[in-house]
Amino acid sequence: MKLTLVVGARPNFMKVASLINATKEFENIQFTLVHTGQHYDKNLNEVFFEDLEIPKPDINLEVGSGSQAFQTAEIMVKFELFLRTHETDFVIVVGDINSSMACAIVAKKMNFRLAHIEAGLESGDREMPEEINRLIIDAIADYYFATTKYAVDNLLKRGISSNKIFLVGNTMIDSLIRSLPKIRPSEHQSKITKEYILLTLHRPSNVDSFEKLNSILKVIEDSTLDNLQIVFPLHPRTLKKISDQYLENDKFVILEPLRYLEFLFLIKNAKLIITDSGGIQEETTYLKKPCLTLRNSTERPETCSQGTNILIGDDYQLIKQHVLEIISGNEKKGSDIEFWDGNTGQRIIKTLKEILDLEKG
Ligand code: UD1
């Protein structure tokens, strides 16, 4: 069986690592790893391949940054050229980034079998570019691998036939479980001298406006008592808008984007996490760490209904209230989510093999 795996940006690498590891347990599987080059900075990129112990991409389309349309179009043109001379049984896209959407459209128009890992997620917020990406991929995919029952139900509601949907669990959690024994502090660990809140922000809705970003940081600063620090690894998008007052502020430990194993170390040891990321909502739920999510909606509602996640929305005053509750030991207790057990990659590869065997008779 020949697989084409597409990656483009940071959160893709953990998901694809789970699949690559799983292929080792089966015979006669070859994969080609295509990197679109959406993320190109070393610390958003190469170091993840090292930490996840996955091979370098076979090809890098080197599209880089640009507007939503520019980035998508560049990826489509280059991926089409690549697929013209490439044989594969399945094109596999993961998650909801521009690269996944662009490559899904190209693959399907060239009549390749298209599998979507993390299918069926939906936040209802069409102002998020990722929501548009998810809906488009799910409108055209052939096979849907879902992380939760909620995602399966979304797909069924949209009229997708149940024999194309597979509830397999979470590839991101596969990589988390596999990496936990290897987590380690970063070289900046000595800057962290107290218990801390781990903060990550990169969604355009939170960081593209200078006023909005800095008003969020002000509330977080005011919610943090003197016995706590705020550890804040900065995404390049966020670095462009952050005010100098937070770059030189005693409460904040500002870091560059961290390696995967170093970031997991920070999550594991944080008092709580404040984020707008998708993947971190899942990682904190698995690790049963309190998480406040600075968004109005989530495409991962189980992290709130079953896990440790709380949606804050626009009422930032809630941040202070929740931080105080968590610090005083009154935190939300989460429970385990079905199939988030470290074996999702194996279930996906096994299913793909069965699909192919059935089709080829
Ligand atoms: C993308 C994904 C998002 C994912 C996030 C993880 C989309 C629509 N969004 O958002 O779902 O959670 O990655 O990080 O696909 N930049 C650099 N170096 C890089 C990459 C980007 O400096 O290696 C800068 C560029 O100036 C760019 C900005 O960061 O304009 C944003 O990059 P982009 O790829 O557009 O989206 P992300 O915000 O990273």
Short mmCIF file of C-alpha atoms and ligand atoms in Angstrom, two decimals:
data_model
loop_
_atom_site.label_atom_id
_atom_site.label_comp_id
_atom_site.label_asym_id
_atom_site.label_seq_id
_atom_site.Cartn_x
_atom_site.Cartn_y
_atom_site.Cartn_z
CA MET A 1 0.00 0.00 0.00
CA LYS A 2 1.32 3.43 -0.97
CA LEU A 3 0.39 6.44 1.13
CA THR A 4 0.98 10.13 0.47
CA LEU A 5 1.05 12.05 3.75
CA VAL A 6 0.69 15.84 3.63
CA VAL A 7 2.08 18.17 6.31
CA GLY A 8 2.38 21.95 6.32
CA ALA A 9 2.41 23.47 9.78
CA ARG A 10 3.33 22.65 13.35
CA PRO A 11 0.24 20.76 14.55
CA ASN A 12 0.36 18.43 11.52
CA PHE A 13 3.68 16.92 12.48
CA MET A 14 2.42 15.16 15.63
CA LYS A 15 -0.57 13.74 13.77
CA VAL A 16 1.49 12.37 10.90
CA ALA A 17 4.11 10.99 13.31
CA SER A 18 1.43 8.72 14.76
CA LEU A 19 0.70 7.33 11.27
CA ILE A 20 4.37 6.92 10.38
CA ASN A 21 5.03 5.00 13.59
CA ALA A 22 2.01 2.80 12.95
CA THR A 23 3.20 1.85 9.44
CA LYS A 24 6.16 0.06 11.07
CA GLU A 25 3.76 -2.51 12.49
CA PHE A 26 2.45 -3.55 9.07
CA GLU A 27 4.12 -5.13 6.06
CA ASN A 28 4.42 -3.65 2.59
CA ILE A 29 3.52 -0.05 3.36
CA GLN A 30 5.41 2.74 1.66
CA PHE A 31 4.78 6.38 2.39
CA THR A 32 5.81 9.64 0.81
CA LEU A 33 5.91 12.63 3.12
CA VAL A 34 5.06 15.91 1.38
CA HIS A 35 5.73 19.18 3.24
CA THR A 36 4.02 22.21 1.73
CA GLY A 37 6.40 24.59 3.50
CA GLN A 38 3.56 26.62 5.08
CA HIS A 39 5.66 26.78 8.24
CA TYR A 40 9.32 27.33 7.45
CA ASP A 41 10.98 28.69 10.63
CA LYS A 42 13.31 26.09 12.11
CA ASN A 43 11.66 26.22 15.52
CA LEU A 44 8.16 25.69 14.10
CA ASN A 45 9.41 22.99 11.87
CA GLU A 46 12.67 20.98 11.65
CA VAL A 47 13.05 20.48 15.40
CA PHE A 48 9.65 18.77 15.45
CA PHE A 49 10.90 16.13 13.03
CA GLU A 50 13.80 15.46 15.39
CA ASP A 51 11.66 15.33 18.53
CA LEU A 52 9.04 13.12 16.91
CA GLU A 53 11.72 10.91 15.34
CA ILE A 54 10.16 11.06 11.90
CA PRO A 55 12.11 11.19 8.64
CA LYS A 56 12.66 14.43 6.74
CA PRO A 57 9.99 15.12 4.10
CA ASP A 58 10.58 13.51 0.71
CA ILE A 59 9.60 16.77 -0.93
CA ASN A 60 9.12 20.35 0.26
CA LEU A 61 6.87 22.57 -1.87
CA GLU A 62 8.32 25.66 -0.15
CA VAL A 63 5.21 27.84 -0.37
CA GLY A 64 5.90 29.98 2.72
CA SER A 65 3.64 32.80 3.94
CA GLY A 66 1.01 34.85 2.20
CA SER A 67 -2.65 35.77 2.32
CA GLN A 68 -5.15 32.94 2.74
CA ALA A 69 -5.82 32.83 -1.01
CA PHE A 70 -2.18 33.21 -2.06
CA GLN A 71 -0.97 30.45 0.26
CA THR A 72 -3.79 28.09 -0.78
CA ALA A 73 -3.28 28.74 -4.48
CA GLU A 74 0.50 28.27 -4.33
CA ILE A 75 0.08 24.94 -2.54
CA MET A 76 -2.52 23.76 -5.06
CA VAL A 77 -0.38 24.54 -8.10
CA LYS A 78 2.71 22.88 -6.65
CA PHE A 79 0.92 19.83 -5.22
CA GLU A 80 -0.80 19.22 -8.56
CA LEU A 81 2.56 19.20 -10.32
CA PHE A 82 3.89 16.74 -7.76
CA LEU A 83 0.89 14.38 -8.00
CA ARG A 84 1.11 14.26 -11.80
CA THR A 85 4.17 12.05 -11.60
CA HIS A 86 3.43 10.27 -8.36
CA GLU A 87 1.64 6.98 -7.75
CA THR A 88 -0.32 6.52 -4.55
CA ASP A 89 -3.25 4.54 -3.15
CA PHE A 90 -4.34 7.25 -0.73
CA VAL A 91 -3.66 10.93 -0.21
CA ILE A 92 -3.95 11.59 3.53
CA VAL A 93 -4.54 15.05 4.96
CA VAL A 94 -4.69 15.79 8.69
CA GLY A 95 -6.45 18.55 10.63
CA ASP A 96 -7.65 21.86 9.30
CA ILE A 97 -4.81 24.05 8.10
CA ASN A 98 -4.64 25.73 4.68
CA SER A 99 -2.20 23.07 3.42
CA SER A 100 -4.64 20.24 4.23
CA MET A 101 -7.52 21.95 2.43
CA ALA A 102 -5.46 22.90 -0.63
CA CYS A 103 -4.02 19.40 -1.07
CA ALA A 104 -7.40 17.75 -0.48
CA ILE A 105 -8.96 19.69 -3.36
CA VAL A 106 -6.09 18.87 -5.70
CA ALA A 107 -6.06 15.16 -4.78
CA LYS A 108 -9.78 14.74 -5.27
CA LYS A 109 -9.83 16.59 -8.61
CA MET A 110 -7.11 14.20 -9.79
CA ASN A 111 -9.28 11.28 -8.65
CA PHE A 112 -7.05 10.00 -5.87
CA ARG A 113 -8.61 8.36 -2.83
CA LEU A 114 -8.68 11.04 -0.13
CA ALA A 115 -8.62 10.28 3.60
CA HIS A 116 -9.14 12.98 6.24
CA ILE A 117 -7.69 12.42 9.69
CA GLU A 118 -9.55 14.44 12.36
CA ALA A 119 -12.69 14.63 10.24
CA GLY A 120 -16.05 15.94 11.43
CA LEU A 121 -14.87 18.73 13.73
CA GLU A 122 -16.95 21.90 13.58
CA SER A 123 -16.98 24.99 15.80
CA GLY A 124 -19.80 26.86 14.04
CA ASP A 125 -17.51 29.90 13.72
CA ARG A 126 -17.03 30.56 10.03
CA GLU A 127 -14.79 33.53 10.75
CA MET A 128 -12.00 31.06 11.52
CA PRO A 129 -10.09 30.08 8.37
CA GLU A 130 -9.70 26.60 9.86
CA GLU A 131 -13.49 26.13 10.03
CA ILE A 132 -13.79 26.75 6.29
CA ASN A 133 -10.90 24.36 5.68
CA ARG A 134 -12.53 21.59 7.77
CA LEU A 135 -15.89 21.90 6.06
CA ILE A 136 -14.37 21.85 2.57
CA ILE A 137 -12.17 18.81 3.23
CA ASP A 138 -15.10 16.93 4.75
CA ALA A 139 -17.33 17.82 1.80
CA ILE A 140 -15.05 15.99 -0.65
CA ALA A 141 -13.13 13.28 1.26
CA ASP A 142 -13.68 9.58 0.61
CA TYR A 143 -12.77 8.27 4.08
CA TYR A 144 -13.29 10.01 7.41
CA PHE A 145 -11.28 9.22 10.55
CA ALA A 146 -12.91 10.80 13.59
CA THR A 147 -11.47 11.58 17.00
CA THR A 148 -14.76 11.43 18.91
CA LYS A 149 -18.42 10.43 18.77
CA TYR A 150 -19.34 14.12 18.39
CA ALA A 151 -17.33 14.32 15.17
CA VAL A 152 -18.98 11.14 13.86
CA ASP A 153 -22.41 12.61 14.55
CA ASN A 154 -21.52 15.82 12.70
CA LEU A 155 -20.53 13.82 9.63
CA LEU A 156 -23.71 11.73 9.75
CA LYS A 157 -25.80 14.92 10.04
CA ARG A 158 -24.13 16.20 6.88
CA GLY A 159 -25.26 13.08 5.04
CA ILE A 160 -21.92 11.24 4.89
CA SER A 161 -22.53 7.53 4.63
CA SER A 162 -21.70 5.66 7.85
CA ASN A 163 -19.51 3.09 6.07
CA LYS A 164 -17.04 5.85 5.21
CA ILE A 165 -16.70 7.07 8.81
CA PHE A 166 -14.33 5.46 11.32
CA LEU A 167 -14.21 6.41 15.00
CA VAL A 168 -10.53 5.76 15.68
CA GLY A 169 -9.42 8.27 18.34
CA ASN A 170 -6.79 10.94 18.33
CA THR A 171 -3.43 10.82 16.54
CA MET A 172 -2.25 13.89 18.49
CA ILE A 173 -2.71 11.90 21.70
CA ASP A 174 -0.77 8.97 20.19
CA SER A 175 2.25 11.23 19.80
CA LEU A 176 1.74 12.74 23.24
CA ILE A 177 1.67 9.31 24.91
CA ARG A 178 4.71 8.14 22.97
CA SER A 179 6.66 11.31 23.84
CA LEU A 180 5.85 11.63 27.55
CA PRO A 181 8.81 9.48 28.70
CA LYS A 182 11.14 11.77 26.70
CA ILE A 183 9.92 15.24 27.77
CA ARG A 184 12.63 17.59 29.00
CA PRO A 185 13.10 21.18 30.15
CA SER A 186 14.27 23.79 27.65
CA GLU A 187 17.50 25.74 28.04
CA HIS A 188 15.38 28.63 29.36
CA GLN A 189 14.03 26.65 32.31
CA SER A 190 16.10 28.68 34.81
CA LYS A 191 13.96 31.76 33.97
CA ILE A 192 11.00 29.96 35.53
CA THR A 193 11.40 30.46 39.25
CA LYS A 194 7.81 30.07 40.47
CA GLU A 195 4.66 28.10 39.74
CA TYR A 196 3.34 29.27 36.39
CA ILE A 197 0.51 29.74 33.93
CA LEU A 198 1.47 28.51 30.45
CA LEU A 199 0.07 30.86 27.79
CA THR A 200 -0.16 30.39 24.01
CA LEU A 201 -1.99 32.68 21.57
CA HIS A 202 -1.85 32.69 17.79
CA ARG A 203 -5.40 32.82 16.37
CA PRO A 204 -5.86 35.80 14.03
CA SER A 205 -8.98 36.82 16.02
CA ASN A 206 -6.88 37.22 19.19
CA VAL A 207 -3.52 38.43 17.91
CA ASP A 208 -3.91 40.28 14.61
CA SER A 209 -5.17 43.43 16.34
CA PHE A 210 -2.63 45.17 18.55
CA GLU A 211 -5.40 46.45 20.89
CA LYS A 212 -7.08 43.08 21.29
CA LEU A 213 -3.86 41.15 21.97
CA ASN A 214 -2.59 43.65 24.48
CA SER A 215 -5.94 43.92 26.29
CA ILE A 216 -5.96 40.12 26.69
CA LEU A 217 -2.42 40.23 28.09
CA LYS A 218 -3.40 43.01 30.51
CA VAL A 219 -6.25 40.92 31.96
CA ILE A 220 -3.98 37.88 32.30
CA GLU A 221 -1.33 40.02 33.98
CA ASP A 222 -3.93 41.43 36.40
CA SER A 223 -5.28 37.94 37.13
CA THR A 224 -1.87 36.62 38.08
CA LEU A 225 -0.85 37.02 41.69
CA ASP A 226 2.79 37.72 42.54
CA ASN A 227 3.45 34.09 43.42
CA LEU A 228 2.89 33.05 39.79
CA GLN A 229 4.68 33.63 36.49
CA ILE A 230 3.20 33.60 32.99
CA VAL A 231 5.31 31.53 30.59
CA PHE A 232 4.53 32.65 27.04
CA PRO A 233 6.21 31.02 24.01
CA LEU A 234 5.51 33.44 21.13
CA HIS A 235 4.20 32.36 17.74
CA PRO A 236 5.67 34.56 14.93
CA ARG A 237 2.18 35.93 14.20
CA THR A 238 1.90 37.07 17.84
CA LEU A 239 5.41 38.51 17.99
CA LYS A 240 4.43 40.99 15.27
CA LYS A 241 1.77 42.62 17.50
CA ILE A 242 2.89 42.26 21.11
CA SER A 243 3.61 45.48 23.00
CA ASP A 244 7.14 46.02 24.36
CA GLN A 245 5.67 46.33 27.84
CA TYR A 246 5.12 42.55 27.87
CA LEU A 247 8.49 41.71 26.37
CA GLU A 248 10.11 43.31 29.42
CA ASN A 249 7.77 42.49 32.25
CA ASP A 250 8.65 40.67 35.48
CA LYS A 251 5.52 38.54 35.45
CA PHE A 252 6.03 37.29 31.89
CA VAL A 253 8.65 34.79 30.78
CA ILE A 254 8.66 35.35 27.01
CA LEU A 255 10.15 32.51 24.98
CA GLU A 256 10.57 31.65 21.32
CA PRO A 257 8.37 28.80 20.04
CA LEU A 258 9.53 25.68 21.86
CA ARG A 259 10.41 22.23 20.66
CA TYR A 260 7.67 19.62 21.08
CA LEU A 261 9.31 17.73 23.97
CA GLU A 262 10.10 20.99 25.78
CA PHE A 263 6.59 22.31 25.31
CA LEU A 264 5.08 19.09 26.67
CA PHE A 265 7.36 19.45 29.70
CA LEU A 266 5.91 22.93 30.28
CA ILE A 267 2.30 21.71 29.99
CA LYS A 268 2.97 18.81 32.35
CA ASN A 269 4.37 21.10 35.04
CA ALA A 270 2.08 24.14 34.63
CA LYS A 271 -0.48 25.12 37.24
CA LEU A 272 -2.87 25.87 34.39
CA ILE A 273 -2.82 26.62 30.67
CA ILE A 274 -4.45 29.54 28.86
CA THR A 275 -4.60 29.07 25.09
CA ASP A 276 -6.47 29.55 21.81
CA SER A 277 -4.94 26.45 20.18
CA GLY A 278 -6.94 23.42 19.07
CA GLY A 279 -4.38 20.76 19.92
CA ILE A 280 -3.58 22.12 23.38
CA GLN A 281 -7.24 21.78 24.39
CA GLU A 282 -6.84 18.06 23.67
CA GLU A 283 -3.42 17.63 25.27
CA THR A 284 -4.56 19.31 28.51
CA THR A 285 -7.67 17.13 28.60
CA TYR A 286 -5.58 13.99 28.23
CA LEU A 287 -3.14 15.18 30.90
CA LYS A 288 -6.01 16.39 33.15
CA LYS A 289 -4.49 19.87 33.39
CA PRO A 290 -6.84 22.87 33.80
CA CYS A 291 -7.20 24.76 30.52
CA LEU A 292 -8.89 28.11 29.78
CA THR A 293 -9.56 28.61 26.07
CA LEU A 294 -9.81 32.18 24.79
CA ARG A 295 -12.36 31.54 22.09
CA ASN A 296 -16.16 31.77 21.81
CA SER A 297 -16.55 28.26 20.46
CA THR A 298 -14.62 25.06 20.11
CA GLU A 299 -14.63 22.35 17.47
CA ARG A 300 -13.54 20.01 20.26
CA PRO A 301 -16.52 20.18 22.68
CA GLU A 302 -15.63 16.96 24.52
CA THR A 303 -12.65 18.76 25.98
CA CYS A 304 -15.23 20.93 27.80
CA SER A 305 -18.00 18.37 28.47
CA GLN A 306 -15.65 15.54 29.52
CA GLY A 307 -12.25 17.15 29.83
CA THR A 308 -10.64 19.97 31.79
CA ASN A 309 -11.24 22.74 29.25
CA ILE A 310 -13.33 25.88 29.91
CA LEU A 311 -14.31 28.29 27.10
CA ILE A 312 -13.83 31.89 28.13
CA GLY A 313 -15.30 33.74 25.13
CA ASP A 314 -15.10 37.52 25.11
CA ASP A 315 -15.81 38.03 28.82
CA TYR A 316 -12.18 38.31 29.87
CA GLN A 317 -13.16 39.00 33.49
CA LEU A 318 -13.92 35.27 33.65
CA ILE A 319 -10.18 34.66 33.31
CA LYS A 320 -9.51 36.19 36.72
CA GLN A 321 -12.33 34.25 38.36
CA HIS A 322 -11.19 30.91 36.93
CA VAL A 323 -7.49 31.51 37.63
CA LEU A 324 -8.30 32.22 41.28
CA GLU A 325 -10.48 29.11 41.56
CA ILE A 326 -7.84 26.89 39.99
CA ILE A 327 -5.05 28.29 42.13
CA SER A 328 -7.12 27.67 45.25
CA GLY A 329 -7.39 24.01 44.25
CA ASN A 330 -10.96 24.17 42.97
CA GLU A 331 -10.33 22.96 39.46
CA LYS A 332 -12.45 21.09 36.95
CA LYS A 333 -11.81 17.35 37.09
CA GLY A 334 -11.80 15.73 33.67
CA SER A 335 -12.43 12.16 32.59
CA ASP A 336 -10.88 9.98 29.87
CA ILE A 337 -12.12 10.19 26.29
CA GLU A 338 -12.87 6.95 24.45
CA PHE A 339 -10.13 5.77 22.05
CA TRP A 340 -7.63 8.43 23.14
CA ASP A 341 -5.33 5.57 24.08
CA GLY A 342 -2.18 5.76 21.94
CA ASN A 343 -3.35 3.26 19.30
CA THR A 344 -5.18 5.50 16.83
CA GLY A 345 -2.46 5.38 14.15
CA GLN A 346 -2.60 1.56 14.08
CA ARG A 347 -6.39 1.62 13.75
CA ILE A 348 -6.16 4.03 10.81
CA ILE A 349 -3.50 2.08 8.90
CA LYS A 350 -5.36 -1.20 9.50
CA THR A 351 -8.58 0.35 8.18
CA LEU A 352 -6.88 1.77 5.08
CA LYS A 353 -5.42 -1.66 4.31
CA GLU A 354 -8.85 -3.26 4.65
CA ILE A 355 -10.41 -0.63 2.36
CA LEU A 356 -7.79 -1.26 -0.30
CA ASP A 357 -8.00 -5.05 -0.02
CA LEU A 358 -11.77 -4.86 -0.42
CA GLU A 359 -11.52 -2.56 -3.46
CA LYS A 360 -8.84 -4.63 -5.16
CA GLY A 361 -10.72 -7.86 -4.35
C1 UD1 B 1 -1.40 27.93 11.05
C2 UD1 B 1 -2.76 27.25 10.90
C3 UD1 B 1 -3.37 26.99 12.27
C4 UD1 B 1 -2.40 26.27 13.18
C5 UD1 B 1 -1.10 27.07 13.25
C6 UD1 B 1 -0.06 26.42 14.15
C7 UD1 B 1 -4.03 27.87 8.86
C8 UD1 B 1 -5.15 28.68 8.35
N1 UD1 B 1 -3.68 28.10 10.15
O1 UD1 B 1 -1.61 29.22 11.60
O2 UD1 B 1 -4.53 26.19 12.09
O3 UD1 B 1 -2.96 26.13 14.48
O4 UD1 B 1 -0.57 27.17 11.92
O5 UD1 B 1 1.06 27.25 14.30
O6 UD1 B 1 -3.49 27.07 8.13
N2 UD1 B 1 5.34 32.66 10.05
C9 UD1 B 1 6.69 32.69 10.34
N3 UD1 B 1 7.39 31.53 10.28
C10 UD1 B 1 6.80 30.35 9.91
C11 UD1 B 1 5.43 30.35 9.60
C12 UD1 B 1 4.73 31.49 9.68
O7 UD1 B 1 7.26 33.71 10.67
O8 UD1 B 1 7.49 29.33 9.86
C13 UD1 B 1 4.57 33.91 10.15
C14 UD1 B 1 4.25 34.47 8.79
O9 UD1 B 1 4.61 35.80 8.76
C15 UD1 B 1 2.75 34.32 8.65
C16 UD1 B 1 2.26 34.14 10.06
O10 UD1 B 1 3.37 33.65 10.83
O11 UD1 B 1 2.15 35.45 8.05
C17 UD1 B 1 1.15 33.16 10.12
O12 UD1 B 1 1.49 31.92 9.46
P1 UD1 B 1 0.38 31.06 8.74
O13 UD1 B 1 0.97 29.82 8.20
O14 UD1 B 1 -0.40 31.90 7.83
O15 UD1 B 1 -0.66 30.68 9.87
P2 UD1 B 1 -0.50 30.37 11.43
O16 UD1 B 1 -1.00 31.54 12.18
O17 UD1 B 1 0.83 29.82 11.79
#
